[in-house]
Amino acid sequence: MPGAPARITIRPDDYHVPYAGTAGDGRKFFLSDELFVPDGAAFVGLFLWNADGSFAEVKADRADHPTDVPPGQAAPAGADQVKSRLRELGDYKLEPITVAPFLTEVDGVIFGWRFNSFDGVDSINIEPGDFICYYEPWDGYEYDT
């Protein structure tokens, strides 16, 4: 798609990106427990890229969406699944990663990094749930939720 970046940077932080970095085997990763679809289903998603930043795979687990949060709103879910997925990463290091955006389907749900352009503003949203939105210069310092 015209305007879509070949690579974006994801930076771990204390807000919505607590787990991004390099796994013990050299793969790049982003782990989120705030993925959701409009019907209220929640997911823990482990996004994985090869060491060179090319897409590798997504591992997704259905999780219980917190009952005190409306469907379609991001909220942490699946603490046990998060712990399990972190163990899979081995001796991981939290650090900025530069990776290729992608979209893929897991059990009928689209996961990945969707490029959008609206009124001349380009963005990339994390799917499912569209709860984090990155903008140019794609360096991971600024995002909207």
mmCIF file of C-alpha atoms in Angstrom:
data_model
loop_
_atom_site.group_PDB
_atom_site.id
_atom_site.type_symbol
_atom_site.label_atom_id
_atom_site.label_comp_id
_atom_site.label_asym_id
_atom_site.label_seq_id
_atom_site.Cartn_x
_atom_site.Cartn_y
_atom_site.Cartn_z
ATOM 1 C CA MET A 1 0.000 0.000 0.000
ATOM 2 C CA PRO A 2 1.440 3.423 -0.902
ATOM 3 C CA GLY A 3 2.813 5.255 2.119
ATOM 4 C CA ALA A 4 3.032 2.140 4.289
ATOM 5 C CA PRO A 5 6.400 1.820 5.999
ATOM 6 C CA ALA A 6 8.536 -1.263 5.401
ATOM 7 C CA ARG A 7 9.506 -1.234 9.094
ATOM 8 C CA ILE A 8 8.253 0.312 12.332
ATOM 9 C CA THR A 9 9.872 0.537 15.739
ATOM 10 C CA ILE A 10 8.083 -0.714 18.842
ATOM 11 C CA ARG A 11 9.425 0.521 22.169
ATOM 12 C CA PRO A 12 8.572 -1.088 25.504
ATOM 13 C CA ASP A 13 7.052 1.258 28.089
ATOM 14 C CA ASP A 14 5.089 1.241 31.337
ATOM 15 C CA TYR A 15 1.769 1.989 29.658
ATOM 16 C CA HIS A 16 0.402 -0.244 26.851
ATOM 17 C CA VAL A 17 3.641 -1.816 25.603
ATOM 18 C CA PRO A 18 5.180 -3.575 28.619
ATOM 19 C CA TYR A 19 6.595 -6.484 26.605
ATOM 20 C CA ALA A 20 8.588 -5.795 23.449
ATOM 21 C CA GLY A 21 12.110 -6.922 22.772
ATOM 22 C CA THR A 22 14.306 -9.829 21.773
ATOM 23 C CA ALA A 23 13.647 -13.436 22.807
ATOM 24 C CA GLY A 24 16.375 -15.784 23.953
ATOM 25 C CA ASP A 25 16.507 -17.336 20.456
ATOM 26 C CA GLY A 26 17.029 -13.949 18.751
ATOM 27 C CA ARG A 27 13.478 -13.459 17.482
ATOM 28 C CA LYS A 28 11.804 -10.082 18.019
ATOM 29 C CA PHE A 29 8.534 -10.041 19.975
ATOM 30 C CA PHE A 30 5.605 -7.962 21.165
ATOM 31 C CA LEU A 31 3.242 -9.453 23.757
ATOM 32 C CA SER A 32 -0.118 -7.866 24.526
ATOM 33 C CA ASP A 33 -2.935 -8.766 26.890
ATOM 34 C CA GLU A 34 -5.195 -5.961 25.630
ATOM 35 C CA LEU A 35 -6.414 -7.361 22.311
ATOM 36 C CA PHE A 36 -10.163 -7.583 21.758
ATOM 37 C CA VAL A 37 -12.922 -7.890 19.179
ATOM 38 C CA PRO A 38 -16.293 -6.081 19.200
ATOM 39 C CA ASP A 39 -18.242 -9.118 20.462
ATOM 40 C CA GLY A 40 -16.332 -8.895 23.743
ATOM 41 C CA ALA A 41 -13.775 -11.660 23.183
ATOM 42 C CA ALA A 42 -10.335 -10.850 24.558
ATOM 43 C CA PHE A 43 -6.940 -12.234 23.569
ATOM 44 C CA VAL A 44 -3.375 -12.469 24.715
ATOM 45 C CA GLY A 45 -1.267 -12.208 21.577
ATOM 46 C CA LEU A 46 2.413 -12.973 21.127
ATOM 47 C CA PHE A 47 3.610 -11.375 17.880
ATOM 48 C CA LEU A 48 6.909 -12.836 16.664
ATOM 49 C CA TRP A 49 9.365 -11.721 13.997
ATOM 50 C CA ASN A 50 12.586 -13.341 12.835
ATOM 51 C CA ALA A 51 15.849 -11.783 14.014
ATOM 52 C CA ASP A 52 15.935 -9.678 10.805
ATOM 53 C CA GLY A 53 12.501 -8.173 11.607
ATOM 54 C CA SER A 54 10.533 -10.186 9.029
ATOM 55 C CA PHE A 55 7.216 -11.690 10.172
ATOM 56 C CA ALA A 56 7.402 -15.141 11.756
ATOM 57 C CA GLU A 57 4.115 -15.967 13.518
ATOM 58 C CA VAL A 58 1.402 -14.976 15.969
ATOM 59 C CA LYS A 59 0.396 -17.075 18.957
ATOM 60 C CA ALA A 60 -3.015 -16.095 20.321
ATOM 61 C CA ASP A 61 -4.904 -17.253 23.387
ATOM 62 C CA ARG A 62 -8.511 -16.418 24.178
ATOM 63 C CA ALA A 63 -8.744 -14.766 27.577
ATOM 64 C CA ASP A 64 -11.481 -13.612 29.888
ATOM 65 C CA HIS A 65 -12.291 -9.959 29.255
ATOM 66 C CA PRO A 66 -12.623 -8.128 32.581
ATOM 67 C CA THR A 67 -16.305 -7.957 33.514
ATOM 68 C CA ASP A 68 -16.062 -4.352 34.728
ATOM 69 C CA VAL A 69 -14.882 -3.103 31.309
ATOM 70 C CA PRO A 70 -17.309 -2.623 28.382
ATOM 71 C CA PRO A 71 -16.880 -4.926 25.361
ATOM 72 C CA GLY A 72 -14.790 -3.229 22.697
ATOM 73 C CA GLN A 73 -12.571 -1.423 25.210
ATOM 74 C CA ALA A 74 -8.978 -2.469 25.874
ATOM 75 C CA ALA A 75 -8.161 -3.842 29.299
ATOM 76 C CA PRO A 76 -5.561 -6.285 30.616
ATOM 77 C CA ALA A 77 -6.772 -9.895 30.468
ATOM 78 C CA GLY A 78 -5.245 -13.340 30.739
ATOM 79 C CA ALA A 79 -2.490 -12.935 33.338
ATOM 80 C CA ASP A 80 -1.798 -16.693 33.298
ATOM 81 C CA GLN A 81 -1.472 -16.715 29.505
ATOM 82 C CA VAL A 82 0.940 -13.756 29.661
ATOM 83 C CA LYS A 83 3.184 -15.579 32.134
ATOM 84 C CA SER A 84 3.121 -18.713 29.993
ATOM 85 C CA ARG A 85 3.999 -16.828 26.802
ATOM 86 C CA LEU A 86 6.840 -14.969 28.556
ATOM 87 C CA ARG A 87 8.318 -18.302 29.664
ATOM 88 C CA GLU A 88 8.302 -19.437 26.010
ATOM 89 C CA LEU A 89 10.598 -16.532 25.133
ATOM 90 C CA GLY A 90 13.446 -17.866 27.250
ATOM 91 C CA ASP A 91 15.989 -15.332 28.452
ATOM 92 C CA TYR A 92 14.381 -12.321 26.774
ATOM 93 C CA LYS A 93 15.499 -8.691 26.769
ATOM 94 C CA LEU A 94 13.057 -5.772 26.783
ATOM 95 C CA GLU A 95 14.283 -3.284 24.184
ATOM 96 C CA PRO A 96 13.115 -1.363 21.105
ATOM 97 C CA ILE A 97 12.595 -3.565 18.058
ATOM 98 C CA THR A 98 12.315 -2.602 14.395
ATOM 99 C CA VAL A 99 10.040 -4.959 12.498
ATOM 100 C CA ALA A 100 7.907 -5.345 9.369
ATOM 101 C CA PRO A 101 4.163 -4.687 9.736
ATOM 102 C CA PHE A 102 1.947 -7.633 8.776
ATOM 103 C CA LEU A 103 -1.584 -8.991 9.007
ATOM 104 C CA THR A 104 -2.465 -12.647 9.505
ATOM 105 C CA GLU A 105 -5.519 -14.632 10.534
ATOM 106 C CA VAL A 106 -5.663 -16.871 13.602
ATOM 107 C CA ASP A 107 -8.894 -18.843 14.154
ATOM 108 C CA GLY A 108 -10.899 -16.372 12.073
ATOM 109 C CA VAL A 109 -9.519 -13.244 13.798
ATOM 110 C CA ILE A 110 -7.127 -10.794 12.098
ATOM 111 C CA PHE A 111 -3.934 -10.106 14.086
ATOM 112 C CA GLY A 112 -1.148 -7.751 13.160
ATOM 113 C CA TRP A 113 -0.313 -4.206 12.236
ATOM 114 C CA ARG A 114 -2.837 -2.559 9.878
ATOM 115 C CA PHE A 115 -1.779 0.448 7.791
ATOM 116 C CA ASN A 116 -4.374 3.211 7.410
ATOM 117 C CA SER A 117 -4.409 6.578 5.688
ATOM 118 C CA PHE A 118 -7.174 9.054 6.554
ATOM 119 C CA ASP A 119 -7.262 12.725 5.581
ATOM 120 C CA GLY A 120 -3.576 12.625 4.694
ATOM 121 C CA VAL A 121 -2.490 11.104 8.034
ATOM 122 C CA ASP A 122 -0.852 7.687 7.889
ATOM 123 C CA SER A 123 -1.030 5.318 10.848
ATOM 124 C CA ILE A 124 -0.553 1.705 11.849
ATOM 125 C CA ASN A 125 -2.991 0.098 14.293
ATOM 126 C CA ILE A 126 -2.504 -3.081 16.273
ATOM 127 C CA GLU A 127 -5.211 -5.644 15.544
ATOM 128 C CA PRO A 128 -7.471 -6.977 16.867
ATOM 129 C CA GLY A 129 -8.947 -4.089 18.766
ATOM 130 C CA ASP A 130 -7.353 -1.077 17.179
ATOM 131 C CA PHE A 131 -6.197 0.080 20.630
ATOM 132 C CA ILE A 132 -2.690 1.325 19.782
ATOM 133 C CA CYS A 133 -2.025 3.567 16.808
ATOM 134 C CA TYR A 134 1.507 4.515 15.679
ATOM 135 C CA TYR A 135 2.349 7.445 13.400
ATOM 136 C CA GLU A 136 5.241 8.691 11.279
ATOM 137 C CA PRO A 137 8.180 8.757 11.701
ATOM 138 C CA TRP A 138 7.438 5.158 12.857
ATOM 139 C CA ASP A 139 10.066 5.372 15.602
ATOM 140 C CA GLY A 140 7.809 4.087 18.392
ATOM 141 C CA TYR A 141 8.113 7.112 20.642
ATOM 142 C CA GLU A 142 4.550 8.313 20.196
ATOM 143 C CA TYR A 143 1.332 6.383 19.899
ATOM 144 C CA ASP A 144 -2.342 6.929 20.637
ATOM 145 C CA THR A 145 -4.686 4.593 22.460
#
